[in-house]
Short mmCIF file of C-alpha atoms in Angstrom, two decimals:
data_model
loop_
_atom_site.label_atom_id
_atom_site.label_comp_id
_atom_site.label_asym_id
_atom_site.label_seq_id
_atom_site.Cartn_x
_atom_site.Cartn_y
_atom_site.Cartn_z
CA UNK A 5 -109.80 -51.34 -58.20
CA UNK A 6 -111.06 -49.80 -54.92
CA UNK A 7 -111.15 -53.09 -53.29
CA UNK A 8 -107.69 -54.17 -54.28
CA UNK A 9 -106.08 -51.04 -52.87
CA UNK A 10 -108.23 -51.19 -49.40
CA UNK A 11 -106.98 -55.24 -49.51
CA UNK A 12 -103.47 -54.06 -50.06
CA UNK A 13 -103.51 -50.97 -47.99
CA UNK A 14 -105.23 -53.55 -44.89
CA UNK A 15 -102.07 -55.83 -45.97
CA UNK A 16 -99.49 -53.00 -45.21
CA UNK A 17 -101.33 -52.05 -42.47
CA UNK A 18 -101.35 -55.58 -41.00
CA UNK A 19 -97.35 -55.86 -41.80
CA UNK A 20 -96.10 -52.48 -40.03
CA UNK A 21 -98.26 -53.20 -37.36
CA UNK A 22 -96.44 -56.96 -37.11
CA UNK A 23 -92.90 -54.95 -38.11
CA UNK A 24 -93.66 -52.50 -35.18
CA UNK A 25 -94.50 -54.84 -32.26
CA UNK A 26 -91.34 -56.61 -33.58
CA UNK A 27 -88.95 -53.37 -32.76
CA UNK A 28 -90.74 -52.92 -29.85
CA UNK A 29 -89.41 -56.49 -28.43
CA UNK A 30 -86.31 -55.91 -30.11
CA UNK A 31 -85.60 -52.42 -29.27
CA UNK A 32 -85.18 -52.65 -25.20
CA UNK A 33 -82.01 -55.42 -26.54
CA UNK A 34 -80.70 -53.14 -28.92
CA UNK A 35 -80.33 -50.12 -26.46
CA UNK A 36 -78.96 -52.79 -23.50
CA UNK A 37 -75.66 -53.78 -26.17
CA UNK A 38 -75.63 -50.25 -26.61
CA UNK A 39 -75.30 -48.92 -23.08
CA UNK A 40 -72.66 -51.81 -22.99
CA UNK A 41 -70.09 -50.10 -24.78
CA UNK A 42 -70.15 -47.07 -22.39
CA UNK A 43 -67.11 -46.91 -20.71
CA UNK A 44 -66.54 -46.09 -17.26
CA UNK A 45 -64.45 -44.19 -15.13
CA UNK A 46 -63.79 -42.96 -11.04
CA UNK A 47 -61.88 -40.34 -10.15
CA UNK A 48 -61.62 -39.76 -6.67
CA UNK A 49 -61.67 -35.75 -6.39
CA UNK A 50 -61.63 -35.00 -2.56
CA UNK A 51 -61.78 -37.88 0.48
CA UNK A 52 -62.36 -35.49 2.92
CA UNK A 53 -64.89 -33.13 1.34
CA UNK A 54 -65.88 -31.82 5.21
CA UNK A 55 -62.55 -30.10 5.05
CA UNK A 56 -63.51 -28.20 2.06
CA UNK A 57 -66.58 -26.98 2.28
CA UNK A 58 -69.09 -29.29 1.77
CA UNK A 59 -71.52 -29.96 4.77
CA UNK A 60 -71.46 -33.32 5.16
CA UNK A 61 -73.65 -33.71 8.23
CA UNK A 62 -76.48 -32.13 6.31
CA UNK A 63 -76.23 -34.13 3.85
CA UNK A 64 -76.62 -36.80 6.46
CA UNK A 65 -73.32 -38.96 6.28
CA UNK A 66 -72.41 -40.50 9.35
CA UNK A 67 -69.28 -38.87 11.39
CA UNK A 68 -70.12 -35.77 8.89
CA UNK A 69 -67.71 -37.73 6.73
CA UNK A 70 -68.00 -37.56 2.73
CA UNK A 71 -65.99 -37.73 -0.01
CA UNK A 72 -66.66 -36.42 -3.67
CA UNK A 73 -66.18 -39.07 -6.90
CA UNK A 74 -66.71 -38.43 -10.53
CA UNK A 75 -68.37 -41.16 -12.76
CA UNK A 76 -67.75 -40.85 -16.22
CA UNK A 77 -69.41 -42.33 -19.38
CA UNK A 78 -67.79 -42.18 -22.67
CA UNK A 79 -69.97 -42.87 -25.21
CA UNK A 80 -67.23 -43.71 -28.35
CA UNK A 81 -70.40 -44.69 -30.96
CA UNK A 82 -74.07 -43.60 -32.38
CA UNK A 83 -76.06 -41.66 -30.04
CA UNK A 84 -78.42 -43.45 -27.48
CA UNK A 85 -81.33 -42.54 -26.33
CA UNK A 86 -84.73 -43.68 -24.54
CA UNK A 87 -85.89 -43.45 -21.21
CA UNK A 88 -86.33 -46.97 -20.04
CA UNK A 89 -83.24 -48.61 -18.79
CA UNK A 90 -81.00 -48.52 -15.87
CA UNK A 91 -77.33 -49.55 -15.09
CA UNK A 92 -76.26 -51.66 -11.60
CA UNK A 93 -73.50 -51.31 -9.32
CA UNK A 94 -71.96 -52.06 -6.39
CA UNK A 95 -70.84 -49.13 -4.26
CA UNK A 96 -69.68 -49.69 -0.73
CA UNK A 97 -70.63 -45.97 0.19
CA UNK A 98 -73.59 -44.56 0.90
CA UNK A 99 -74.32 -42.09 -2.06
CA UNK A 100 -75.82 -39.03 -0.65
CA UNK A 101 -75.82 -36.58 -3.38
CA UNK A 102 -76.00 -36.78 -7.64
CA UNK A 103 -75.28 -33.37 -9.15
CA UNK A 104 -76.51 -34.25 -12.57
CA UNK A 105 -80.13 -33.35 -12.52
CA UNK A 106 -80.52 -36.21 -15.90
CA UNK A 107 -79.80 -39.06 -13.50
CA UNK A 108 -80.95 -40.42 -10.17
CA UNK A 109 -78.96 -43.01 -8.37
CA UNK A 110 -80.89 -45.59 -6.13
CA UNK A 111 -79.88 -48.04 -3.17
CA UNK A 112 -81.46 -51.04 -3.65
CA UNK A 113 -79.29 -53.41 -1.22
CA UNK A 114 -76.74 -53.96 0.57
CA UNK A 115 -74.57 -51.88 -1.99
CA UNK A 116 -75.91 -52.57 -4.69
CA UNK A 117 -77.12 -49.10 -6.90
CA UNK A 118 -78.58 -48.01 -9.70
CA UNK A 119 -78.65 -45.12 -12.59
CA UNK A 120 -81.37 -43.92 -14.03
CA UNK A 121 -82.16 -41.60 -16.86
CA UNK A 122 -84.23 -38.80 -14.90
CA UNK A 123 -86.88 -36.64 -17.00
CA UNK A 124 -84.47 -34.64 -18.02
CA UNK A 125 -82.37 -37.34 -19.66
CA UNK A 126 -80.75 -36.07 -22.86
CA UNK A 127 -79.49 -39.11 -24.01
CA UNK A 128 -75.56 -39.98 -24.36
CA UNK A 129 -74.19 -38.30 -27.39
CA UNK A 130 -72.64 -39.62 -29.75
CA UNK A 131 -68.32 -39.69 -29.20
CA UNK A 132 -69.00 -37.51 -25.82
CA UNK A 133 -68.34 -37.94 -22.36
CA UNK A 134 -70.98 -37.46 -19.64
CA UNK A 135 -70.23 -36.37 -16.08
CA UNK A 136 -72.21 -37.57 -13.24
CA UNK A 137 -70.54 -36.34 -10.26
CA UNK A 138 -71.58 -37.97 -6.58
CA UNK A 139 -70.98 -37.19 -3.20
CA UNK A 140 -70.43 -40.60 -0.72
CA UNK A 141 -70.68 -41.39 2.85
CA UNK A 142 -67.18 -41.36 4.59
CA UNK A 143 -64.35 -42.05 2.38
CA UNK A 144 -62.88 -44.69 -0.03
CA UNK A 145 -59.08 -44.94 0.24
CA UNK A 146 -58.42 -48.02 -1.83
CA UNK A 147 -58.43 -48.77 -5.16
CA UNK A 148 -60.23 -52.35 -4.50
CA UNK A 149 -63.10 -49.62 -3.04
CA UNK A 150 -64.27 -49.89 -6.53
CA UNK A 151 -65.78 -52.50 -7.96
CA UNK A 152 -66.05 -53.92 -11.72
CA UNK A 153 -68.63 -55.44 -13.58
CA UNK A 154 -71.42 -52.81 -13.75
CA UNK A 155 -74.34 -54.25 -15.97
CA UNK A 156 -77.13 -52.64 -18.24
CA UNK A 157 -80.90 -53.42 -18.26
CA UNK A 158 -83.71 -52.69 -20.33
CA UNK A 159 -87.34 -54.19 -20.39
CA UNK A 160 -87.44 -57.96 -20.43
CA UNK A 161 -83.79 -57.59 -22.41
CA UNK A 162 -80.95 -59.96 -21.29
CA UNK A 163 -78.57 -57.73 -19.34
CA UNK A 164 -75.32 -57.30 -19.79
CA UNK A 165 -71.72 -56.11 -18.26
CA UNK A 166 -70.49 -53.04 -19.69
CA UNK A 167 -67.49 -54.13 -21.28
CA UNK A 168 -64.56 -51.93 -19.93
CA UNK A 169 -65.53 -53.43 -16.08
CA UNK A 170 -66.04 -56.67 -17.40
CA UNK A 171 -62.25 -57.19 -15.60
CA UNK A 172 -59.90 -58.15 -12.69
CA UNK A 173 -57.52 -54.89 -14.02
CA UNK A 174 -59.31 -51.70 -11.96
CA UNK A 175 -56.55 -49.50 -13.52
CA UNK A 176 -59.30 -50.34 -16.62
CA UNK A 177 -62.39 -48.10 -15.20
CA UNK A 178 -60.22 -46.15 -12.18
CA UNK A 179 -58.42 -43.05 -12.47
CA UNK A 180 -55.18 -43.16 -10.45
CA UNK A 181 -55.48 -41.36 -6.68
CA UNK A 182 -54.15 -37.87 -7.28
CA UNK A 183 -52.84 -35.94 -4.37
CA UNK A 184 -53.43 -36.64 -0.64
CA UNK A 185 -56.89 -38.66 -1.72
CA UNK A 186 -55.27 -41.94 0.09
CA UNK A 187 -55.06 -40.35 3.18
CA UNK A 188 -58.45 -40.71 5.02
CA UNK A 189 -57.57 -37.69 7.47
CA UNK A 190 -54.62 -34.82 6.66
CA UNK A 191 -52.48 -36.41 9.93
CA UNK A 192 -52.95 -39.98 8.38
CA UNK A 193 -48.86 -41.25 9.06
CA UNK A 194 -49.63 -44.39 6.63
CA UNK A 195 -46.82 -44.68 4.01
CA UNK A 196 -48.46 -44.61 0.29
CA UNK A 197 -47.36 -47.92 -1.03
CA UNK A 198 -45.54 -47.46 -4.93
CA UNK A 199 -43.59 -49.70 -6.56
CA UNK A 200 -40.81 -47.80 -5.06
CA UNK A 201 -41.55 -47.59 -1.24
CA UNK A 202 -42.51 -51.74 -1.32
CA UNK A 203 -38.97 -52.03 -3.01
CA UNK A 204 -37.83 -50.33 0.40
CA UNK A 205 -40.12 -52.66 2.24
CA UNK A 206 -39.64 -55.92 0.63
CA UNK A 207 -36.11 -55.26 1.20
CA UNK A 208 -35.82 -56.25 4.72
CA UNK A 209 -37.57 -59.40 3.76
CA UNK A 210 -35.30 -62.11 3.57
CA UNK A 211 -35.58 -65.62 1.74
CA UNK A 212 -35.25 -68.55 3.85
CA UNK A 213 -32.55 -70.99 3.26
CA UNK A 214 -33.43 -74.72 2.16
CA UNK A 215 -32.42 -75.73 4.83
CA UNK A 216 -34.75 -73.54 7.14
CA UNK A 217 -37.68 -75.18 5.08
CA UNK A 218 -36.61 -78.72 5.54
CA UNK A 219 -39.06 -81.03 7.69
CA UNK A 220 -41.46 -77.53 7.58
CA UNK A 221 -45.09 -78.32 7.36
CA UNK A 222 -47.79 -75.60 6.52
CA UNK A 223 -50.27 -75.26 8.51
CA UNK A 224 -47.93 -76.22 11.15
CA UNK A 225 -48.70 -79.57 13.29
CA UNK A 226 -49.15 -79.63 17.10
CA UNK A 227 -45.94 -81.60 17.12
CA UNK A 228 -43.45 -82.32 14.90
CA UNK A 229 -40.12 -84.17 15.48
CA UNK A 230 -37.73 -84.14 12.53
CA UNK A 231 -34.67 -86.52 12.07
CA UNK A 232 -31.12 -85.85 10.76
CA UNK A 233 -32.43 -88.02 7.39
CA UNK A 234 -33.97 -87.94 4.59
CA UNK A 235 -35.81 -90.20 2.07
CA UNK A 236 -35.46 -89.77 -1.83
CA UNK A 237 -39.14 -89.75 -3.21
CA UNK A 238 -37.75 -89.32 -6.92
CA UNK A 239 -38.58 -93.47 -7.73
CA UNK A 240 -42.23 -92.42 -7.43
CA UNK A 241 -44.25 -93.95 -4.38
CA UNK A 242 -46.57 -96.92 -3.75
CA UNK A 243 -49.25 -95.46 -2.20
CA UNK A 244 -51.79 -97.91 0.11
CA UNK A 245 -54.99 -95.55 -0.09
CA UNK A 246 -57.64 -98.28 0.98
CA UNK A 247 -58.31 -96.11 4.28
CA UNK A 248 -59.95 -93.59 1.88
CA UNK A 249 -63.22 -93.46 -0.16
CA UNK A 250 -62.44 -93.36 -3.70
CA UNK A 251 -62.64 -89.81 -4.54
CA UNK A 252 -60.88 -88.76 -1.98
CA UNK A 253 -57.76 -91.39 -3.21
CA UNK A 254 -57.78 -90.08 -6.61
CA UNK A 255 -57.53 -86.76 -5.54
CA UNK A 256 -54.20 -87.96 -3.72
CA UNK A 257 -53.27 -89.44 -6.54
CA UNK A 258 -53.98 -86.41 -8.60
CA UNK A 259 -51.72 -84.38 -6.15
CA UNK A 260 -48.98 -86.54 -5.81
CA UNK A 261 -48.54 -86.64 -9.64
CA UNK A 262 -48.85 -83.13 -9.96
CA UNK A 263 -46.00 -82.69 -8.01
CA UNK A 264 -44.23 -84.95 -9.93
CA UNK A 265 -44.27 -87.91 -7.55
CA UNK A 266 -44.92 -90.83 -10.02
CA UNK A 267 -46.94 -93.98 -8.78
CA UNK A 268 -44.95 -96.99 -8.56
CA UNK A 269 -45.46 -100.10 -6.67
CA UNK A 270 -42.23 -100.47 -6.47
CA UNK A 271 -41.32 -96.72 -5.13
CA UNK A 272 -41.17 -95.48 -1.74
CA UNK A 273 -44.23 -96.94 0.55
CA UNK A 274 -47.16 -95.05 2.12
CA UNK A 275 -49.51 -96.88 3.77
CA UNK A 276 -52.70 -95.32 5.81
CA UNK A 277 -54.97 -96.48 8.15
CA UNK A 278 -58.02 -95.80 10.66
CA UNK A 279 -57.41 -96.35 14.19
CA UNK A 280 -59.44 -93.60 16.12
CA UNK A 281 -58.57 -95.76 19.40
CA UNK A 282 -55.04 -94.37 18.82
CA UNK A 283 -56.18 -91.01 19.45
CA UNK A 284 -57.03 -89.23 23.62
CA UNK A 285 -58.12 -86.27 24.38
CA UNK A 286 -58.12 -83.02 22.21
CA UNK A 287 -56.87 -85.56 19.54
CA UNK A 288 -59.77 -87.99 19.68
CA UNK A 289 -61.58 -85.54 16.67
CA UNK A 290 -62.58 -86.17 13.38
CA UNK A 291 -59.54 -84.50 11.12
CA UNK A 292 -57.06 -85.75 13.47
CA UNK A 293 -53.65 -87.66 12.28
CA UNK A 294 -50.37 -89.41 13.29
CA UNK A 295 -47.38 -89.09 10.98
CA UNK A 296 -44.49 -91.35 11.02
CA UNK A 297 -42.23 -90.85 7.84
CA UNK A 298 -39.09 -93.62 8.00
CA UNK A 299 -35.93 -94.70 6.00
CA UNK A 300 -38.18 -97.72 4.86
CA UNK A 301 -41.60 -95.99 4.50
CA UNK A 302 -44.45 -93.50 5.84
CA UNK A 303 -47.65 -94.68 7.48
CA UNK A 304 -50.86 -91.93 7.95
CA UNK A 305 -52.86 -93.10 10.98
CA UNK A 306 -56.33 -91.28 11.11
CA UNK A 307 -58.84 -90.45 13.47
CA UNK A 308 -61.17 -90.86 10.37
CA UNK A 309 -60.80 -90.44 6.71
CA UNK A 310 -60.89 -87.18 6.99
CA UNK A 311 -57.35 -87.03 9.00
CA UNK A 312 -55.77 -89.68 6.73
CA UNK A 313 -56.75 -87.39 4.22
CA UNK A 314 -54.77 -84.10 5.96
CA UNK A 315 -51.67 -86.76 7.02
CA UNK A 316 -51.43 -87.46 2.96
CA UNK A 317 -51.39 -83.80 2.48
CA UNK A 318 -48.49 -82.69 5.61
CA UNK A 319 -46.55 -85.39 3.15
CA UNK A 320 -46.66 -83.20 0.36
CA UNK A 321 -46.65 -80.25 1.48
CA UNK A 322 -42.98 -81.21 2.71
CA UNK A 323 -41.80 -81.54 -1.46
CA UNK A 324 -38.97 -78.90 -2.00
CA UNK A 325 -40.18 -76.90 -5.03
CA UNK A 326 -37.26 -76.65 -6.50
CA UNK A 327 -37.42 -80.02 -8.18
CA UNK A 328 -35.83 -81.96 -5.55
CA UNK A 329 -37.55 -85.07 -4.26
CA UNK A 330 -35.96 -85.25 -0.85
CA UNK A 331 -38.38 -85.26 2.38
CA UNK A 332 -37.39 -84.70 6.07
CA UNK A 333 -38.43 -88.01 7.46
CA UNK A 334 -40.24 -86.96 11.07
CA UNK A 335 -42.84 -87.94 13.34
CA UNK A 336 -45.85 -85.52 13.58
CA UNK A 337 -49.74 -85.47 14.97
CA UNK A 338 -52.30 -83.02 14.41
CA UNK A 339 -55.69 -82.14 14.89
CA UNK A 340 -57.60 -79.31 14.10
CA UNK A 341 -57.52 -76.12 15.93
CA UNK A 342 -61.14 -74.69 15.08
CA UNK A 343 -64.58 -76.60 14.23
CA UNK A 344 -64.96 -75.05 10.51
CA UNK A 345 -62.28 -72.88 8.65
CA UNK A 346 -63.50 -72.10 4.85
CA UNK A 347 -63.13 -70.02 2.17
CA UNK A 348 -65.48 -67.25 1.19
CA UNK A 349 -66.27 -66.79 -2.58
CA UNK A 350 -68.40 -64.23 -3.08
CA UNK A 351 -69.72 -64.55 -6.57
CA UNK A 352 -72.87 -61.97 -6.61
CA UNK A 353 -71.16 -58.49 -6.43
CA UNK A 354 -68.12 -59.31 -8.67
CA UNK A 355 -70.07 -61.71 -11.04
CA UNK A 356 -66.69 -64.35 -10.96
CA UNK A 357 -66.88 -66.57 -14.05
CA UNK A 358 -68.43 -70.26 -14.58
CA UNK A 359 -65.10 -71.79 -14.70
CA UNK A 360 -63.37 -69.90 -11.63
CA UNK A 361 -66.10 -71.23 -9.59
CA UNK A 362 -66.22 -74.76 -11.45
CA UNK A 363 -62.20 -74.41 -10.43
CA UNK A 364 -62.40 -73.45 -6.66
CA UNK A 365 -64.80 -76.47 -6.11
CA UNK A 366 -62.39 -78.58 -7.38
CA UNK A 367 -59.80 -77.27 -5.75
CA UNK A 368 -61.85 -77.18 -2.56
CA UNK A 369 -62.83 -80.68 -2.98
CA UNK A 370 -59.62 -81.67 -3.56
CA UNK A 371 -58.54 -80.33 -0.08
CA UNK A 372 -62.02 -82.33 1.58
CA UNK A 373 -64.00 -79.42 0.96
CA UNK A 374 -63.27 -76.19 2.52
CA UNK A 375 -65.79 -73.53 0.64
CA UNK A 376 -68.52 -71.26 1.20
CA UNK A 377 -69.54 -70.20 -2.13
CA UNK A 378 -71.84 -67.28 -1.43
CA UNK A 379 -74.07 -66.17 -4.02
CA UNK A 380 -76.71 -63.87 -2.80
CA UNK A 381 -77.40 -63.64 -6.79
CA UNK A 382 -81.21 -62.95 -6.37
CA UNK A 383 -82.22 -60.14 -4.31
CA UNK A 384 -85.34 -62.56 -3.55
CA UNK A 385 -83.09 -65.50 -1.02
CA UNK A 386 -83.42 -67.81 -3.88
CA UNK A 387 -80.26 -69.54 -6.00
CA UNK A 388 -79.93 -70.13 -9.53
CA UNK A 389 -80.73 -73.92 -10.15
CA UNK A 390 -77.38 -74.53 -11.73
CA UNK A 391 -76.08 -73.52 -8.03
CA UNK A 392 -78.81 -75.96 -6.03
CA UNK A 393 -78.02 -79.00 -8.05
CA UNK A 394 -74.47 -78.74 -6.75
CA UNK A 395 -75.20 -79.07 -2.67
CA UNK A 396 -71.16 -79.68 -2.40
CA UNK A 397 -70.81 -76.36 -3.82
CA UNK A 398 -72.59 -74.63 -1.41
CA UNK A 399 -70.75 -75.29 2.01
CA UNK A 400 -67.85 -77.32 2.86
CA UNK A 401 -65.32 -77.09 5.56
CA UNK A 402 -61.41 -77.90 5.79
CA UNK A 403 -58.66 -78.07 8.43
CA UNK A 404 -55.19 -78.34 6.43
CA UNK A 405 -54.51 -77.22 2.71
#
């Protein structure tokens, strides 16, 4: 009898301790979901603290500049507690002060922060709000100043975004500016912009005319000569590609039918080619192009495939969008202006989705590249692996959209 209740009680023994180390990997998870749910809030209560008491300079902010922001957390389930876990975020201020002695705030780079439970940590109570008020460096005037998509950590726990910043709306986690808090100094003559006041402004903006827009290509060309007529495009057109690789044809082809120019052997004729004798001087570059759109066709000359490539795009970028399929016919040449233009997608602050970045470097190839995709995701100078397999993704660069 003895033995059978030392076996049994070694059993139980053996199963709490098994039950135990399995809360202990599960617990760091279960408080990370938790802290998820928080919600957050700014306010903006003074952007120029200096002016009202607060000794800036001593507090060592630069220009003795500050301004004073409250973060709220609303808690709206169970109570959560524990000690080891810490929320990131991106603030573009220095923060100098935290005057809530249960948290500590950390820079850790560039701007990215983050809280801490201190010691004196109480835990966030359930259906409460907790106040962590913060002084900044200088002054933050804009509601962009605040970014979304703070995340929670725990232990070897998978993070995760705290769901009310998990968003492109800011009016989600930011209090609207109250009082003079847009202006940076109390003689600041900037005009607060409200729906009202860019009513005023947009105004004395005025819509140009279709016929302002005819033979008008974006970016413009170096020169451009537009005729009195103009072709119909609305039989589709039988486009002559063979001067391009085959990706970059199909993306033509993708454009053109996306503007609803159908392809049709027997429609309107575009023909390319590659003639990079045709081209002197600040011309004789790779991107360059000559444009000749006629009664009876268009023909795309090209320094390289790359300018065929921007030729085939001044063509569409002259469809009305109104539905109409009438072009300016014109004579135009081009080359570009500066050695790399690009667009900057900074993905490691604002944590942009899989499928906006999957989009942009279609879009980008598409337009012959054109992207910096800039991840600085790990603090460390490497990229994820998903990022390195994709070398296109990485850096690209384009003349004409």
């Amino acid at each position: 009898m003895n033995r059978f209740k030392l076996n049994a009680l070694a059993a139980m023994t053996a199963t709490l301790g098994l039950m135990g180390y399995a809360n202990a990997d599960t617990a760091p998870q279960q408080l990370v979901d938790k802290l998820s749910t928080l919600k957050v809030n700014y306010k903006i209560l003074d952007n120029r603290a200096a002016e009202h008491g607060v000794d800036c300079a001593k507090l060592g902010a630069d220009w003795a500049s500050c301004n004073k922001v409250m973060i709220t957390l609303t808690n709206t389930g169970d109570q959560i507690t524990g000690q080891d876990w810490a929320i990131y975020f991106h603030s573009i201020r220095q923060i100098l002060t935290v005057d809530n002695s249960q948290f500590k705030i950390t820079h850790l780079t560039g701007d990215l922060h983050k809280i801490e439970p201190t010691e004196k940590f109480a835990g966030f109570p359930a259906n409460q709000v907790v106040e962590i008020p913060i002084t900044g460096e200088y002054w933050q005037l804009f509601a962009t100043d605040f970014m979304p998509r703070w995340y929670a950590t725990s232990g070897n726990a998978k993070p995760k975004v705290l769901k009310n910043t998990d968003t492109e709306d800011i009016n989600e986690y930011l209090t609207q500016f109250t009082g003079d808090n847009w202006q940076r100094t109390k003689d600041d003559n900037n005009v607060l912009m409200t729906p009202e006041s860019r009513f005023v402004k947009n105004a004395a903006v005025k819509t140009l005319a279709a016929a302002d827009l005819r033979g008008q290509i974006i970016p413009t060309p170096l020169e451009v000569k537009i005729d009195q007529q103009d072709v119909d495009l609305s039989k589709g057109v039988a486009l002559d590609l063979s001067a391009l690789p085959q990706s970059g044809a199909e993306a033509v082809q993708q454009r053109f039918e996306l503007l609803g120019l159908t392809l049709n052997s027997a429609g309107f004729p575009i023909k390319t080619a590659i003639q990079p004798a045709d081209f002197k001087g600040d011309l004789a570059l790779s991107g360059a192009y000559q444009l000749k759109i006629g009664e009876q066709g268009a023909q795309v000359i090209g320094f390289d495939p790359a300018g065929v490539f921007y030729g085939l795009q001044s063509i569409l970028s002259l469809v009305p969008t109104d539905g109409s399929k009438n072009i300016a016919t014109l004579d135009a040449q081009d080359a570009p202006r500066f050695e790399y233009r690009g667009v900057f997608l900074d993905v490691g602050r604002n944590f942009k989705t899989k499928a906006l970045g999957n989009t942009t470097h279609t879009i980008m190839v598409l337009i012959n590249g054109g992207v910096i995709i800039y991840s600085h995701m790990l603090a460390n100078g490497k990229q994820p692996s998903d990022l390195r397999q994709k070398p296109a993704l990485q850096y690209f660069s384009f003349h004409t959209l």
